[in-house]
PDB file of C-alpha atoms in Angstrom:
ATOM      1  CA  MET A   1      -7.051   8.232 -10.390  1.00 97.00           C
ATOM      2  CA  GLU A   2      -6.840   4.840 -10.957  1.00 98.00           C
ATOM      3  CA  LEU A   3      -6.042   1.924  -8.361  1.00 99.00           C
ATOM      4  CA  TRP A   4      -5.045  -1.429  -9.359  1.00 99.00           C
ATOM      5  CA  ILE A   5      -5.085  -4.502  -7.026  1.00 99.00           C
ATOM      6  CA  ALA A   6      -1.759  -6.674  -7.407  1.00 99.00           C
ATOM      7  CA  GLY A   7      -2.351  -8.548  -3.805  1.00 99.00           C
ATOM      8  CA  THR A   8      -4.966  -8.753  -1.450  1.00 99.00           C
ATOM      9  CA  GLY A   9      -3.343 -11.546   0.893  1.00 98.00           C
ATOM     10  CA  CYS A  10      -1.297 -11.517   4.034  1.00 98.00           C
ATOM     11  CA  CYS A  11       1.876 -13.470   4.775  1.00 97.00           C
ATOM     12  CA  ILE A  12       0.239 -16.623   4.424  1.00 97.00           C
ATOM     13  CA  PRO A  13       0.126 -17.882   0.983  1.00 95.00           C
ATOM     14  CA  THR A  14      -3.050 -19.118  -0.831  1.00 96.00           C
ATOM     15  CA  LYS A  15      -3.908 -19.994  -4.503  1.00 96.00           C
ATOM     16  CA  ARG A  16      -6.275 -17.057  -4.411  1.00 97.00           C
ATOM     17  CA  ARG A  17      -4.399 -14.233  -2.689  1.00 98.00           C
ATOM     18  CA  GLY A  18      -0.962 -12.757  -3.292  1.00 98.00           C
ATOM     19  CA  ALA A  19       0.964 -10.724  -0.866  1.00 98.00           C
ATOM     20  CA  PRO A  20       0.085  -6.922  -0.549  1.00 99.00           C
ATOM     21  CA  GLY A  21       0.571  -4.421  -3.647  1.00 99.00           C
ATOM     22  CA  TYR A  22      -1.037  -1.793  -5.157  1.00 99.00           C
ATOM     23  CA  ILE A  23      -0.470   0.622  -7.902  1.00 99.00           C
ATOM     24  CA  LEU A  24      -1.778   4.017  -8.106  1.00 99.00           C
ATOM     25  CA  ARG A  25      -1.857   6.344 -11.185  1.00 98.00           C
ATOM     26  CA  ILE A  26      -2.241  10.044 -10.911  1.00 98.00           C
ATOM     27  CA  GLY A  27      -1.854  11.747 -14.054  1.00 95.00           C
ATOM     28  CA  ALA A  28       1.596  10.507 -15.337  1.00 94.00           C
ATOM     29  CA  GLU A  29       2.790   9.452 -11.794  1.00 97.00           C
ATOM     30  CA  HIS A  30       2.675   5.619 -10.659  1.00 98.00           C
ATOM     31  CA  LEU A  31       2.900   4.872  -7.190  1.00 99.00           C
ATOM     32  CA  LEU A  32       3.630   1.616  -5.454  1.00 99.00           C
ATOM     33  CA  LEU A  33       2.001   0.998  -2.307  1.00 99.00           C
ATOM     34  CA  ASP A  34       3.767  -1.605  -0.409  1.00 99.00           C
ATOM     35  CA  GLY A  35       5.006  -4.820  -2.375  1.00 98.00           C
ATOM     36  CA  GLY A  36       5.384  -8.170  -1.266  1.00 98.00           C
ATOM     37  CA  SER A  37       6.572 -11.304  -2.673  1.00 97.00           C
ATOM     38  CA  GLY A  38       5.306 -11.505  -6.089  1.00 97.00           C
ATOM     39  CA  THR A  39       4.073  -8.102  -6.546  1.00 98.00           C
ATOM     40  CA  MET A  40       5.998  -7.382  -9.619  1.00 97.00           C
ATOM     41  CA  TYR A  41       5.013 -10.624 -11.326  1.00 96.00           C
ATOM     42  CA  LYS A  42       1.425  -9.580 -11.215  1.00 97.00           C
ATOM     43  CA  LEU A  43       2.048  -5.979 -13.231  1.00 98.00           C
ATOM     44  CA  PRO A  44       1.987  -7.419 -16.632  1.00 97.00           C
ATOM     45  CA  HIS A  45      -1.254  -9.193 -15.562  1.00 97.00           C
ATOM     46  CA  LEU A  46      -2.518  -5.777 -14.979  1.00 98.00           C
ATOM     47  CA  GLY A  47      -1.080  -4.133 -17.823  1.00 98.00           C
ATOM     48  CA  ILE A  48       1.333  -2.090 -16.226  1.00 98.00           C
ATOM     49  CA  ASP A  49       4.813  -1.752 -17.279  1.00 98.00           C
ATOM     50  CA  TYR A  50       7.127  -1.535 -13.961  1.00 98.00           C
ATOM     51  CA  ARG A  51       9.585   0.763 -15.384  1.00 97.00           C
ATOM     52  CA  ARG A  52       6.614   3.760 -15.094  1.00 97.00           C
ATOM     53  CA  ILE A  53       6.666   3.040 -11.296  1.00 98.00           C
ATOM     54  CA  ASN A  54       8.164   6.413  -9.846  1.00 98.00           C
ATOM     55  CA  TYR A  55       7.033   6.295  -6.489  1.00 99.00           C
ATOM     56  CA  MET A  56       7.574   3.041  -4.061  1.00 99.00           C
ATOM     57  CA  LEU A  57       5.290   3.860  -0.608  1.00 99.00           C
ATOM     58  CA  TYR A  58       6.222   1.484   2.187  1.00 99.00           C
ATOM     59  CA  THR A  59       4.034   1.404   5.363  1.00 99.00           C
ATOM     60  CA  HIS A  60       5.836  -0.810   7.654  1.00 98.00           C
ATOM     61  CA  LEU A  61       9.121  -3.049   7.379  1.00 97.00           C
ATOM     62  CA  HIS A  62       7.087  -6.636   7.381  1.00 97.00           C
ATOM     63  CA  PRO A  63       8.463  -8.643   4.525  1.00 97.00           C
ATOM     64  CA  ASP A  64       5.236  -9.612   3.083  1.00 97.00           C
ATOM     65  CA  HIS A  65       4.937  -5.623   2.428  1.00 98.00           C
ATOM     66  CA  THR A  66       8.682  -4.885   1.357  1.00 98.00           C
ATOM     67  CA  ALA A  67       9.645  -8.511  -0.224  1.00 98.00           C
ATOM     68  CA  ASP A  68       9.699  -7.370  -3.950  1.00 98.00           C
ATOM     69  CA  LEU A  69      11.718  -3.937  -3.144  1.00 98.00           C
ATOM     70  CA  VAL A  70      15.055  -5.849  -4.167  1.00 96.00           C
ATOM     71  CA  PRO A  71      13.767  -7.475  -7.262  1.00 96.00           C
ATOM     72  CA  LEU A  72      12.201  -4.373  -8.502  1.00 97.00           C
ATOM     73  CA  LEU A  73      15.490  -2.649  -8.111  1.00 96.00           C
ATOM     74  CA  PHE A  74      17.320  -5.368  -9.466  1.00 94.00           C
ATOM     75  CA  ALA A  75      15.105  -5.476 -12.510  1.00 96.00           C
ATOM     76  CA  PHE A  76      15.539  -1.475 -13.030  1.00 96.00           C
ATOM     77  CA  LYS A  77      19.484  -2.058 -12.866  1.00 93.00           C
ATOM     78  CA  ASN A  78      19.463  -4.983 -15.573  1.00 92.00           C
ATOM     79  CA  ASP A  79      16.465  -4.602 -18.037  1.00 95.00           C
ATOM     80  CA  PRO A  80      17.999  -5.399 -21.616  1.00 96.00           C
ATOM     81  CA  ARG A  81      16.151  -2.375 -22.832  1.00 96.00           C
ATOM     82  CA  GLY A  82      18.299  -0.335 -20.858  1.00 95.00           C
ATOM     83  CA  PRO A  83      18.702   0.423 -17.034  1.00 94.00           C
ATOM     84  CA  ARG A  84      16.634   2.688 -15.753  1.00 96.00           C
ATOM     85  CA  GLN A  85      17.885   6.486 -15.662  1.00 95.00           C
ATOM     86  CA  GLU A  86      14.490   8.590 -14.197  1.00 96.00           C
ATOM     87  CA  GLU A  87      14.840   9.325 -10.287  1.00 97.00           C
ATOM     88  CA  LEU A  88      12.815   7.027  -7.771  1.00 98.00           C
ATOM     89  CA  HIS A  89      11.508   8.255  -4.811  1.00 98.00           C
ATOM     90  CA  ILE A  90      11.196   5.545  -1.745  1.00 98.00           C
ATOM     91  CA  ILE A  91       9.200   6.613   1.235  1.00 99.00           C
ATOM     92  CA  GLY A  92       8.916   4.658   4.419  1.00 98.00           C
ATOM     93  CA  PRO A  93       8.538   4.768   8.038  1.00 98.00           C
ATOM     94  CA  SER A  94      11.384   5.718  10.537  1.00 96.00           C
ATOM     95  CA  GLY A  95      13.811   3.159  10.550  1.00 96.00           C
ATOM     96  CA  PHE A  96      13.775   2.949   6.528  1.00 97.00           C
ATOM     97  CA  GLU A  97      17.072   4.218   6.023  1.00 96.00           C
ATOM     98  CA  ARG A  98      18.730   1.967   8.258  1.00 96.00           C
ATOM     99  CA  PHE A  99      16.750  -0.871   6.678  1.00 96.00           C
ATOM    100  CA  TRP A 100      17.762   0.207   3.149  1.00 95.00           C
ATOM    101  CA  GLN A 101      21.462   0.484   4.485  1.00 93.00           C
ATOM    102  CA  GLY A 102      20.944  -3.060   5.500  1.00 93.00           C
ATOM    103  CA  LEU A 103      20.231  -3.945   1.969  1.00 94.00           C
ATOM    104  CA  GLN A 104      22.690  -2.276   0.399  1.00 90.00           C
ATOM    105  CA  ASN A 105      25.180  -4.020   2.696  1.00 90.00           C
ATOM    106  CA  LEU A 106      23.662  -7.367   2.031  1.00 91.00           C
ATOM    107  CA  TYR A 107      23.516  -6.979  -1.931  1.00 88.00           C
ATOM    108  CA  HIS A 108      26.596  -4.719  -2.440  1.00 80.00           C
ATOM    109  CA  PRO A 109      28.278  -4.618  -4.880  1.00 74.00           C
ATOM    110  CA  ASN A 110      27.093  -6.449  -7.929  1.00 73.00           C
ATOM    111  CA  TRP A 111      23.204  -6.320  -7.177  1.00 76.00           C
ATOM    112  CA  LEU A 112      22.351  -3.226  -5.578  1.00 80.00           C
ATOM    113  CA  GLY A 113      25.926  -1.391  -5.853  1.00 74.00           C
ATOM    114  CA  GLU A 114      26.133   1.585  -8.013  1.00 82.00           C
ATOM    115  CA  LEU A 115      22.450   1.832  -8.950  1.00 90.00           C
ATOM    116  CA  PRO A 116      22.318   3.913 -12.688  1.00 92.00           C
ATOM    117  CA  PHE A 117      19.498   6.192 -11.323  1.00 95.00           C
ATOM    118  CA  GLN A 118      19.030   8.522  -8.454  1.00 96.00           C
ATOM    119  CA  VAL A 119      17.102   7.332  -5.201  1.00 96.00           C
ATOM    120  CA  GLU A 120      15.648   9.749  -3.123  1.00 97.00           C
ATOM    121  CA  LEU A 121      14.770   8.429   0.389  1.00 97.00           C
ATOM    122  CA  TRP A 122      12.083  10.032   2.620  1.00 98.00           C
ATOM    123  CA  GLU A 123      11.615   8.642   6.122  1.00 98.00           C
ATOM    124  CA  VAL A 124       7.721   9.627   7.489  1.00 98.00           C
ATOM    125  CA  ALA A 125       5.909   9.720  10.584  1.00 95.00           C
ATOM    126  CA  ARG A 126       3.178  12.488  10.857  1.00 96.00           C
ATOM    127  CA  SER A 127       4.185  14.061   7.878  1.00 96.00           C
ATOM    128  CA  GLN A 128       3.135  16.022   4.592  1.00 98.00           C
ATOM    129  CA  ARG A 129       4.538  16.631   1.450  1.00 98.00           C
ATOM    130  CA  ARG A 130       3.803  18.258  -2.064  1.00 97.00           C
ATOM    131  CA  PHE A 131       4.729  16.152  -5.087  1.00 96.00           C
ATOM    132  CA  PRO A 132       4.023  16.723  -8.686  1.00 91.00           C
ATOM    133  CA  SER A 133       0.148  15.980  -9.206  1.00 95.00           C
ATOM    134  CA  PHE A 134      -0.471  14.891  -5.605  1.00 98.00           C
ATOM    135  CA  ASN A 135      -0.153  15.503  -1.880  1.00 98.00           C
ATOM    136  CA  LEU A 136       1.299  12.957   0.725  1.00 99.00           C
ATOM    137  CA  LYS A 137       0.403  13.072   4.375  1.00 99.00           C
ATOM    138  CA  SER A 138       1.042  10.207   6.361  1.00 98.00           C
ATOM    139  CA  SER A 139       0.407   9.353  10.115  1.00 98.00           C
ATOM    140  CA  PRO A 140       1.756   6.724  12.728  1.00 97.00           C
ATOM    141  CA  VAL A 141      -1.003   3.646  13.084  1.00 98.00           C
ATOM    142  CA  ARG A 142      -1.293   1.110  15.521  1.00 93.00           C
ATOM    143  CA  HIS A 143       0.504  -2.183  14.324  1.00 93.00           C
ATOM    144  CA  ARG A 144       4.322  -2.371  15.177  1.00 83.00           C
ATOM    145  CA  GLU A 145       6.696   0.251  16.030  1.00 77.00           C
ATOM    146  CA  MET A 146       7.051   2.688  13.359  1.00 89.00           C
ATOM    147  CA  SER A 147       4.137   1.804  10.971  1.00 97.00           C
ATOM    148  CA  VAL A 148       2.441   4.353   9.039  1.00 98.00           C
ATOM    149  CA  ALA A 149      -0.840   4.964   6.864  1.00 99.00           C
ATOM    150  CA  PHE A 150      -0.851   7.288   3.764  1.00 99.00           C
ATOM    151  CA  ARG A 151      -3.313   9.812   2.471  1.00 99.00           C
ATOM    152  CA  ILE A 152      -2.588  10.892  -1.314  1.00 99.00           C
ATOM    153  CA  GLU A 153      -4.779  13.351  -2.576  1.00 98.00           C
ATOM    154  CA  SER A 154      -4.565  14.170  -6.383  1.00 98.00           C
ATOM    155  CA  ASP A 155      -4.664  17.756  -8.092  1.00 95.00           C
ATOM    156  CA  GLU A 156      -8.247  16.924  -9.315  1.00 94.00           C
ATOM    157  CA  GLY A 157      -9.331  16.979  -5.728  1.00 95.00           C
ATOM    158  CA  VAL A 158      -9.669  12.599  -5.262  1.00 97.00           C
ATOM    159  CA  SER A 159      -8.389  11.816  -2.024  1.00 98.00           C
ATOM    160  CA  LEU A 160      -7.399   7.989  -1.134  1.00 99.00           C
ATOM    161  CA  VAL A 161      -6.208   6.689   2.590  1.00 99.00           C
ATOM    162  CA  TYR A 162      -4.155   3.633   2.655  1.00 99.00           C
ATOM    163  CA  SER A 163      -4.077   1.909   6.045  1.00 98.00           C
ATOM    164  CA  GLY A 164      -1.149  -0.725   5.458  1.00 97.00           C
ATOM    165  CA  ASP A 165      -1.729  -2.716   8.603  1.00 98.00           C
ATOM    166  CA  SER A 166      -3.324  -0.982  11.524  1.00 98.00           C
ATOM    167  CA  GLY A 167      -5.635  -1.586  14.348  1.00 97.00           C
ATOM    168  CA  TYR A 168      -8.364   0.545  15.190  1.00 97.00           C
ATOM    169  CA  CYS A 169      -6.833   3.939  16.156  1.00 97.00           C
ATOM    170  CA  GLN A 170      -7.539   7.582  16.348  1.00 96.00           C
ATOM    171  CA  GLU A 171      -4.789   8.533  14.295  1.00 97.00           C
ATOM    172  CA  LEU A 172      -6.064   6.212  11.464  1.00 98.00           C
ATOM    173  CA  VAL A 173      -9.758   7.889  11.997  1.00 98.00           C
ATOM    174  CA  GLU A 174      -8.193  11.302  11.554  1.00 98.00           C
ATOM    175  CA  LEU A 175      -5.955  10.744   8.524  1.00 98.00           C
ATOM    176  CA  ALA A 176      -9.105   9.418   6.716  1.00 99.00           C
ATOM    177  CA  HIS A 177     -11.521  12.278   7.550  1.00 98.00           C
ATOM    178  CA  GLY A 178     -12.959  13.622   4.634  1.00 98.00           C
ATOM    179  CA  ALA A 179     -11.184  10.790   2.235  1.00 99.00           C
ATOM    180  CA  GLU A 180     -13.548   9.879  -0.809  1.00 98.00           C
ATOM    181  CA  VAL A 181     -12.107   6.520  -0.929  1.00 99.00           C
ATOM    182  CA  LEU A 182     -10.483   4.242   1.766  1.00 99.00           C
ATOM    183  CA  LEU A 183      -8.327   1.284   1.391  1.00 99.00           C
ATOM    184  CA  LEU A 184      -8.240  -0.431   4.552  1.00 99.00           C
ATOM    185  CA  GLU A 185      -6.883  -3.513   5.954  1.00 98.00           C
ATOM    186  CA  SER A 186      -9.570  -6.242   7.199  1.00 98.00           C
ATOM    187  CA  SER A 187      -7.336  -9.038   8.273  1.00 97.00           C
ATOM    188  CA  PHE A 188      -9.776 -11.042  10.234  1.00 97.00           C
ATOM    189  CA  PRO A 189     -13.758 -11.592  10.513  1.00 96.00           C
ATOM    190  CA  GLU A 190     -15.596 -10.479  13.586  1.00 94.00           C
ATOM    191  CA  GLY A 191     -14.668 -12.221  16.579  1.00 90.00           C
ATOM    192  CA  GLU A 192     -10.999 -13.054  15.529  1.00 87.00           C
ATOM    193  CA  GLY A 193      -9.663  -9.516  15.660  1.00 78.00           C
ATOM    194  CA  THR A 194      -6.458  -8.167  17.353  1.00 88.00           C
ATOM    195  CA  ASP A 195      -5.416  -4.872  18.398  1.00 91.00           C
ATOM    196  CA  THR A 196      -2.939  -4.542  15.423  1.00 92.00           C
ATOM    197  CA  HIS A 197      -5.212  -5.311  12.754  1.00 96.00           C
ATOM    198  CA  LEU A 198      -8.796  -4.195  11.609  1.00 97.00           C
ATOM    199  CA  THR A 199     -12.195  -6.357  11.572  1.00 98.00           C
ATOM    200  CA  PRO A 200     -14.770  -5.585   8.805  1.00 98.00           C
ATOM    201  CA  THR A 201     -17.167  -3.486  11.336  1.00 98.00           C
ATOM    202  CA  GLN A 202     -14.134  -1.617  12.719  1.00 98.00           C
ATOM    203  CA  ALA A 203     -13.147  -0.456   9.023  1.00 98.00           C
ATOM    204  CA  GLY A 204     -16.617   0.310   8.194  1.00 99.00           C
ATOM    205  CA  ARG A 205     -16.689   2.367  11.352  1.00 98.00           C
ATOM    206  CA  ILE A 206     -13.771   4.264  10.099  1.00 98.00           C
ATOM    207  CA  ALA A 207     -15.312   4.771   6.895  1.00 99.00           C
ATOM    208  CA  GLN A 208     -18.457   6.012   8.406  1.00 98.00           C
ATOM    209  CA  GLN A 209     -16.683   8.424  10.777  1.00 98.00           C
ATOM    210  CA  ALA A 210     -14.623   9.678   7.805  1.00 98.00           C
ATOM    211  CA  GLY A 211     -17.581  10.448   5.662  1.00 98.00           C
ATOM    212  CA  SER A 212     -16.133   8.193   2.584  1.00 98.00           C
ATOM    213  CA  LYS A 213     -18.203   7.295  -0.296  1.00 98.00           C
ATOM    214  CA  LYS A 214     -15.987   3.839  -0.863  1.00 99.00           C
ATOM    215  CA  LEU A 215     -14.484   1.533   1.254  1.00 99.00           C
ATOM    216  CA  ILE A 216     -12.206  -1.076  -0.349  1.00 99.00           C
ATOM    217  CA  LEU A 217     -11.471  -4.084   2.177  1.00 99.00           C
ATOM    218  CA  THR A 218      -8.206  -5.908   1.744  1.00 99.00           C
ATOM    219  CA  HIS A 219      -5.249  -7.779   3.280  1.00 98.00           C
ATOM    220  CA  PHE A 220      -7.134 -11.025   4.087  1.00 98.00           C
ATOM    221  CA  TYR A 221      -5.862 -13.995   6.463  1.00 97.00           C
ATOM    222  CA  PRO A 222      -7.321 -17.377   4.580  1.00 97.00           C
ATOM    223  CA  GLN A 223     -10.225 -17.638   7.098  1.00 96.00           C
ATOM    224  CA  CYS A 224     -11.655 -14.720   5.839  1.00 97.00           C
ATOM    225  CA  ASP A 225     -15.067 -15.356   3.617  1.00 98.00           C
ATOM    226  CA  PRO A 226     -15.488 -12.175   1.231  1.00 98.00           C
ATOM    227  CA  GLN A 227     -19.150 -12.462   1.507  1.00 98.00           C
ATOM    228  CA  ILE A 228     -19.328 -12.477   5.453  1.00 98.00           C
ATOM    229  CA  LEU A 229     -16.629  -9.731   5.520  1.00 98.00           C
ATOM    230  CA  LYS A 230     -19.176  -7.525   3.378  1.00 98.00           C
ATOM    231  CA  LYS A 231     -21.928  -7.935   5.651  1.00 98.00           C
ATOM    232  CA  GLN A 232     -20.107  -7.307   8.398  1.00 98.00           C
ATOM    233  CA  ALA A 233     -18.831  -3.832   7.419  1.00 99.00           C
ATOM    234  CA  ALA A 234     -22.347  -3.087   6.299  1.00 99.00           C
ATOM    235  CA  THR A 235     -23.247  -3.027   9.915  1.00 99.00           C
ATOM    236  CA  THR A 236     -21.115  -0.054  10.466  1.00 99.00           C
ATOM    237  CA  PHE A 237     -20.667   1.694   6.897  1.00 99.00           C
ATOM    238  CA  GLN A 238     -23.656   2.938   4.728  1.00 98.00           C
ATOM    239  CA  GLY A 239     -21.584   3.383   1.665  1.00 98.00           C
ATOM    240  CA  GLU A 240     -20.375   1.340  -1.157  1.00 99.00           C
ATOM    241  CA  ILE A 241     -18.100  -1.865  -0.100  1.00 99.00           C
ATOM    242  CA  ILE A 242     -15.981  -3.926  -1.978  1.00 99.00           C
ATOM    243  CA  VAL A 243     -14.170  -6.804  -0.622  1.00 99.00           C
ATOM    244  CA  ALA A 244     -11.081  -6.697  -3.113  1.00 99.00           C
ATOM    245  CA  GLU A 245      -9.511  -9.655  -5.105  1.00 99.00           C
ATOM    246  CA  ASP A 246      -6.416  -9.855  -6.671  1.00 99.00           C
ATOM    247  CA  GLY A 247      -6.550  -8.049 -10.533  1.00 98.00           C
ATOM    248  CA  MET A 248      -9.371  -5.920  -9.797  1.00 99.00           C
ATOM    249  CA  LYS A 249      -9.035  -1.803 -11.275  1.00 99.00           C
ATOM    250  CA  PHE A 250     -10.808   1.192 -10.291  1.00 98.00           C
ATOM    251  CA  VAL A 251     -11.430   4.357 -11.607  1.00 98.00           C
ATOM    252  CA  LEU A 252     -11.742   6.816  -8.447  1.00 96.00           C
TER     253      LEU A 252
END
């Protein structure tokens, strides 16, 4: 299992951090975990051919997590090397099918109409499904209505939990239990947190409760200082803590 970090920011643009977007490779499978504006343009810098993406997982429908969905589909359809032929799995929270239909109506017929490849949509809440090379679990979390977190478990036994956007909640703690790696948002430093976003100490507490080995912090607002975030997370988690930066790669 390999993880690439395309963007570690939020909805606020900065020079240092792009909108949230992550690529997870499990064998031949390439999973896009969210994808805000600019994600697809980060992929060549990461050495990833966007055409290899065959799963797109969305934790919620905020623009900073979904904005590159349409550009990616448009590229799949119009690549001069030939349009995509392989099936594409798109997975999102309850309400995603309505969101998808709205995009179809908005961009039909010239841009998204009559895609030359099969799209399978799957709405999830507290869900579980087996795919080639991995198992996928999801759980509702505390952010906005219909937000979910994902747990991906490879056939080799490696498990990663991605929080999307979430405040501290028992659902996320339970989903993370026993996972080796947690990719958790940490939007604000301690003292500036909200009910719908994690602070570093809360992220660390989840990782400690889960018994995880590695905690990767991401989704930072501009006021976040990486050194301070790491120190705060270390007050509640005794394992490895990484403050993610755009362009990082991990072999898990």
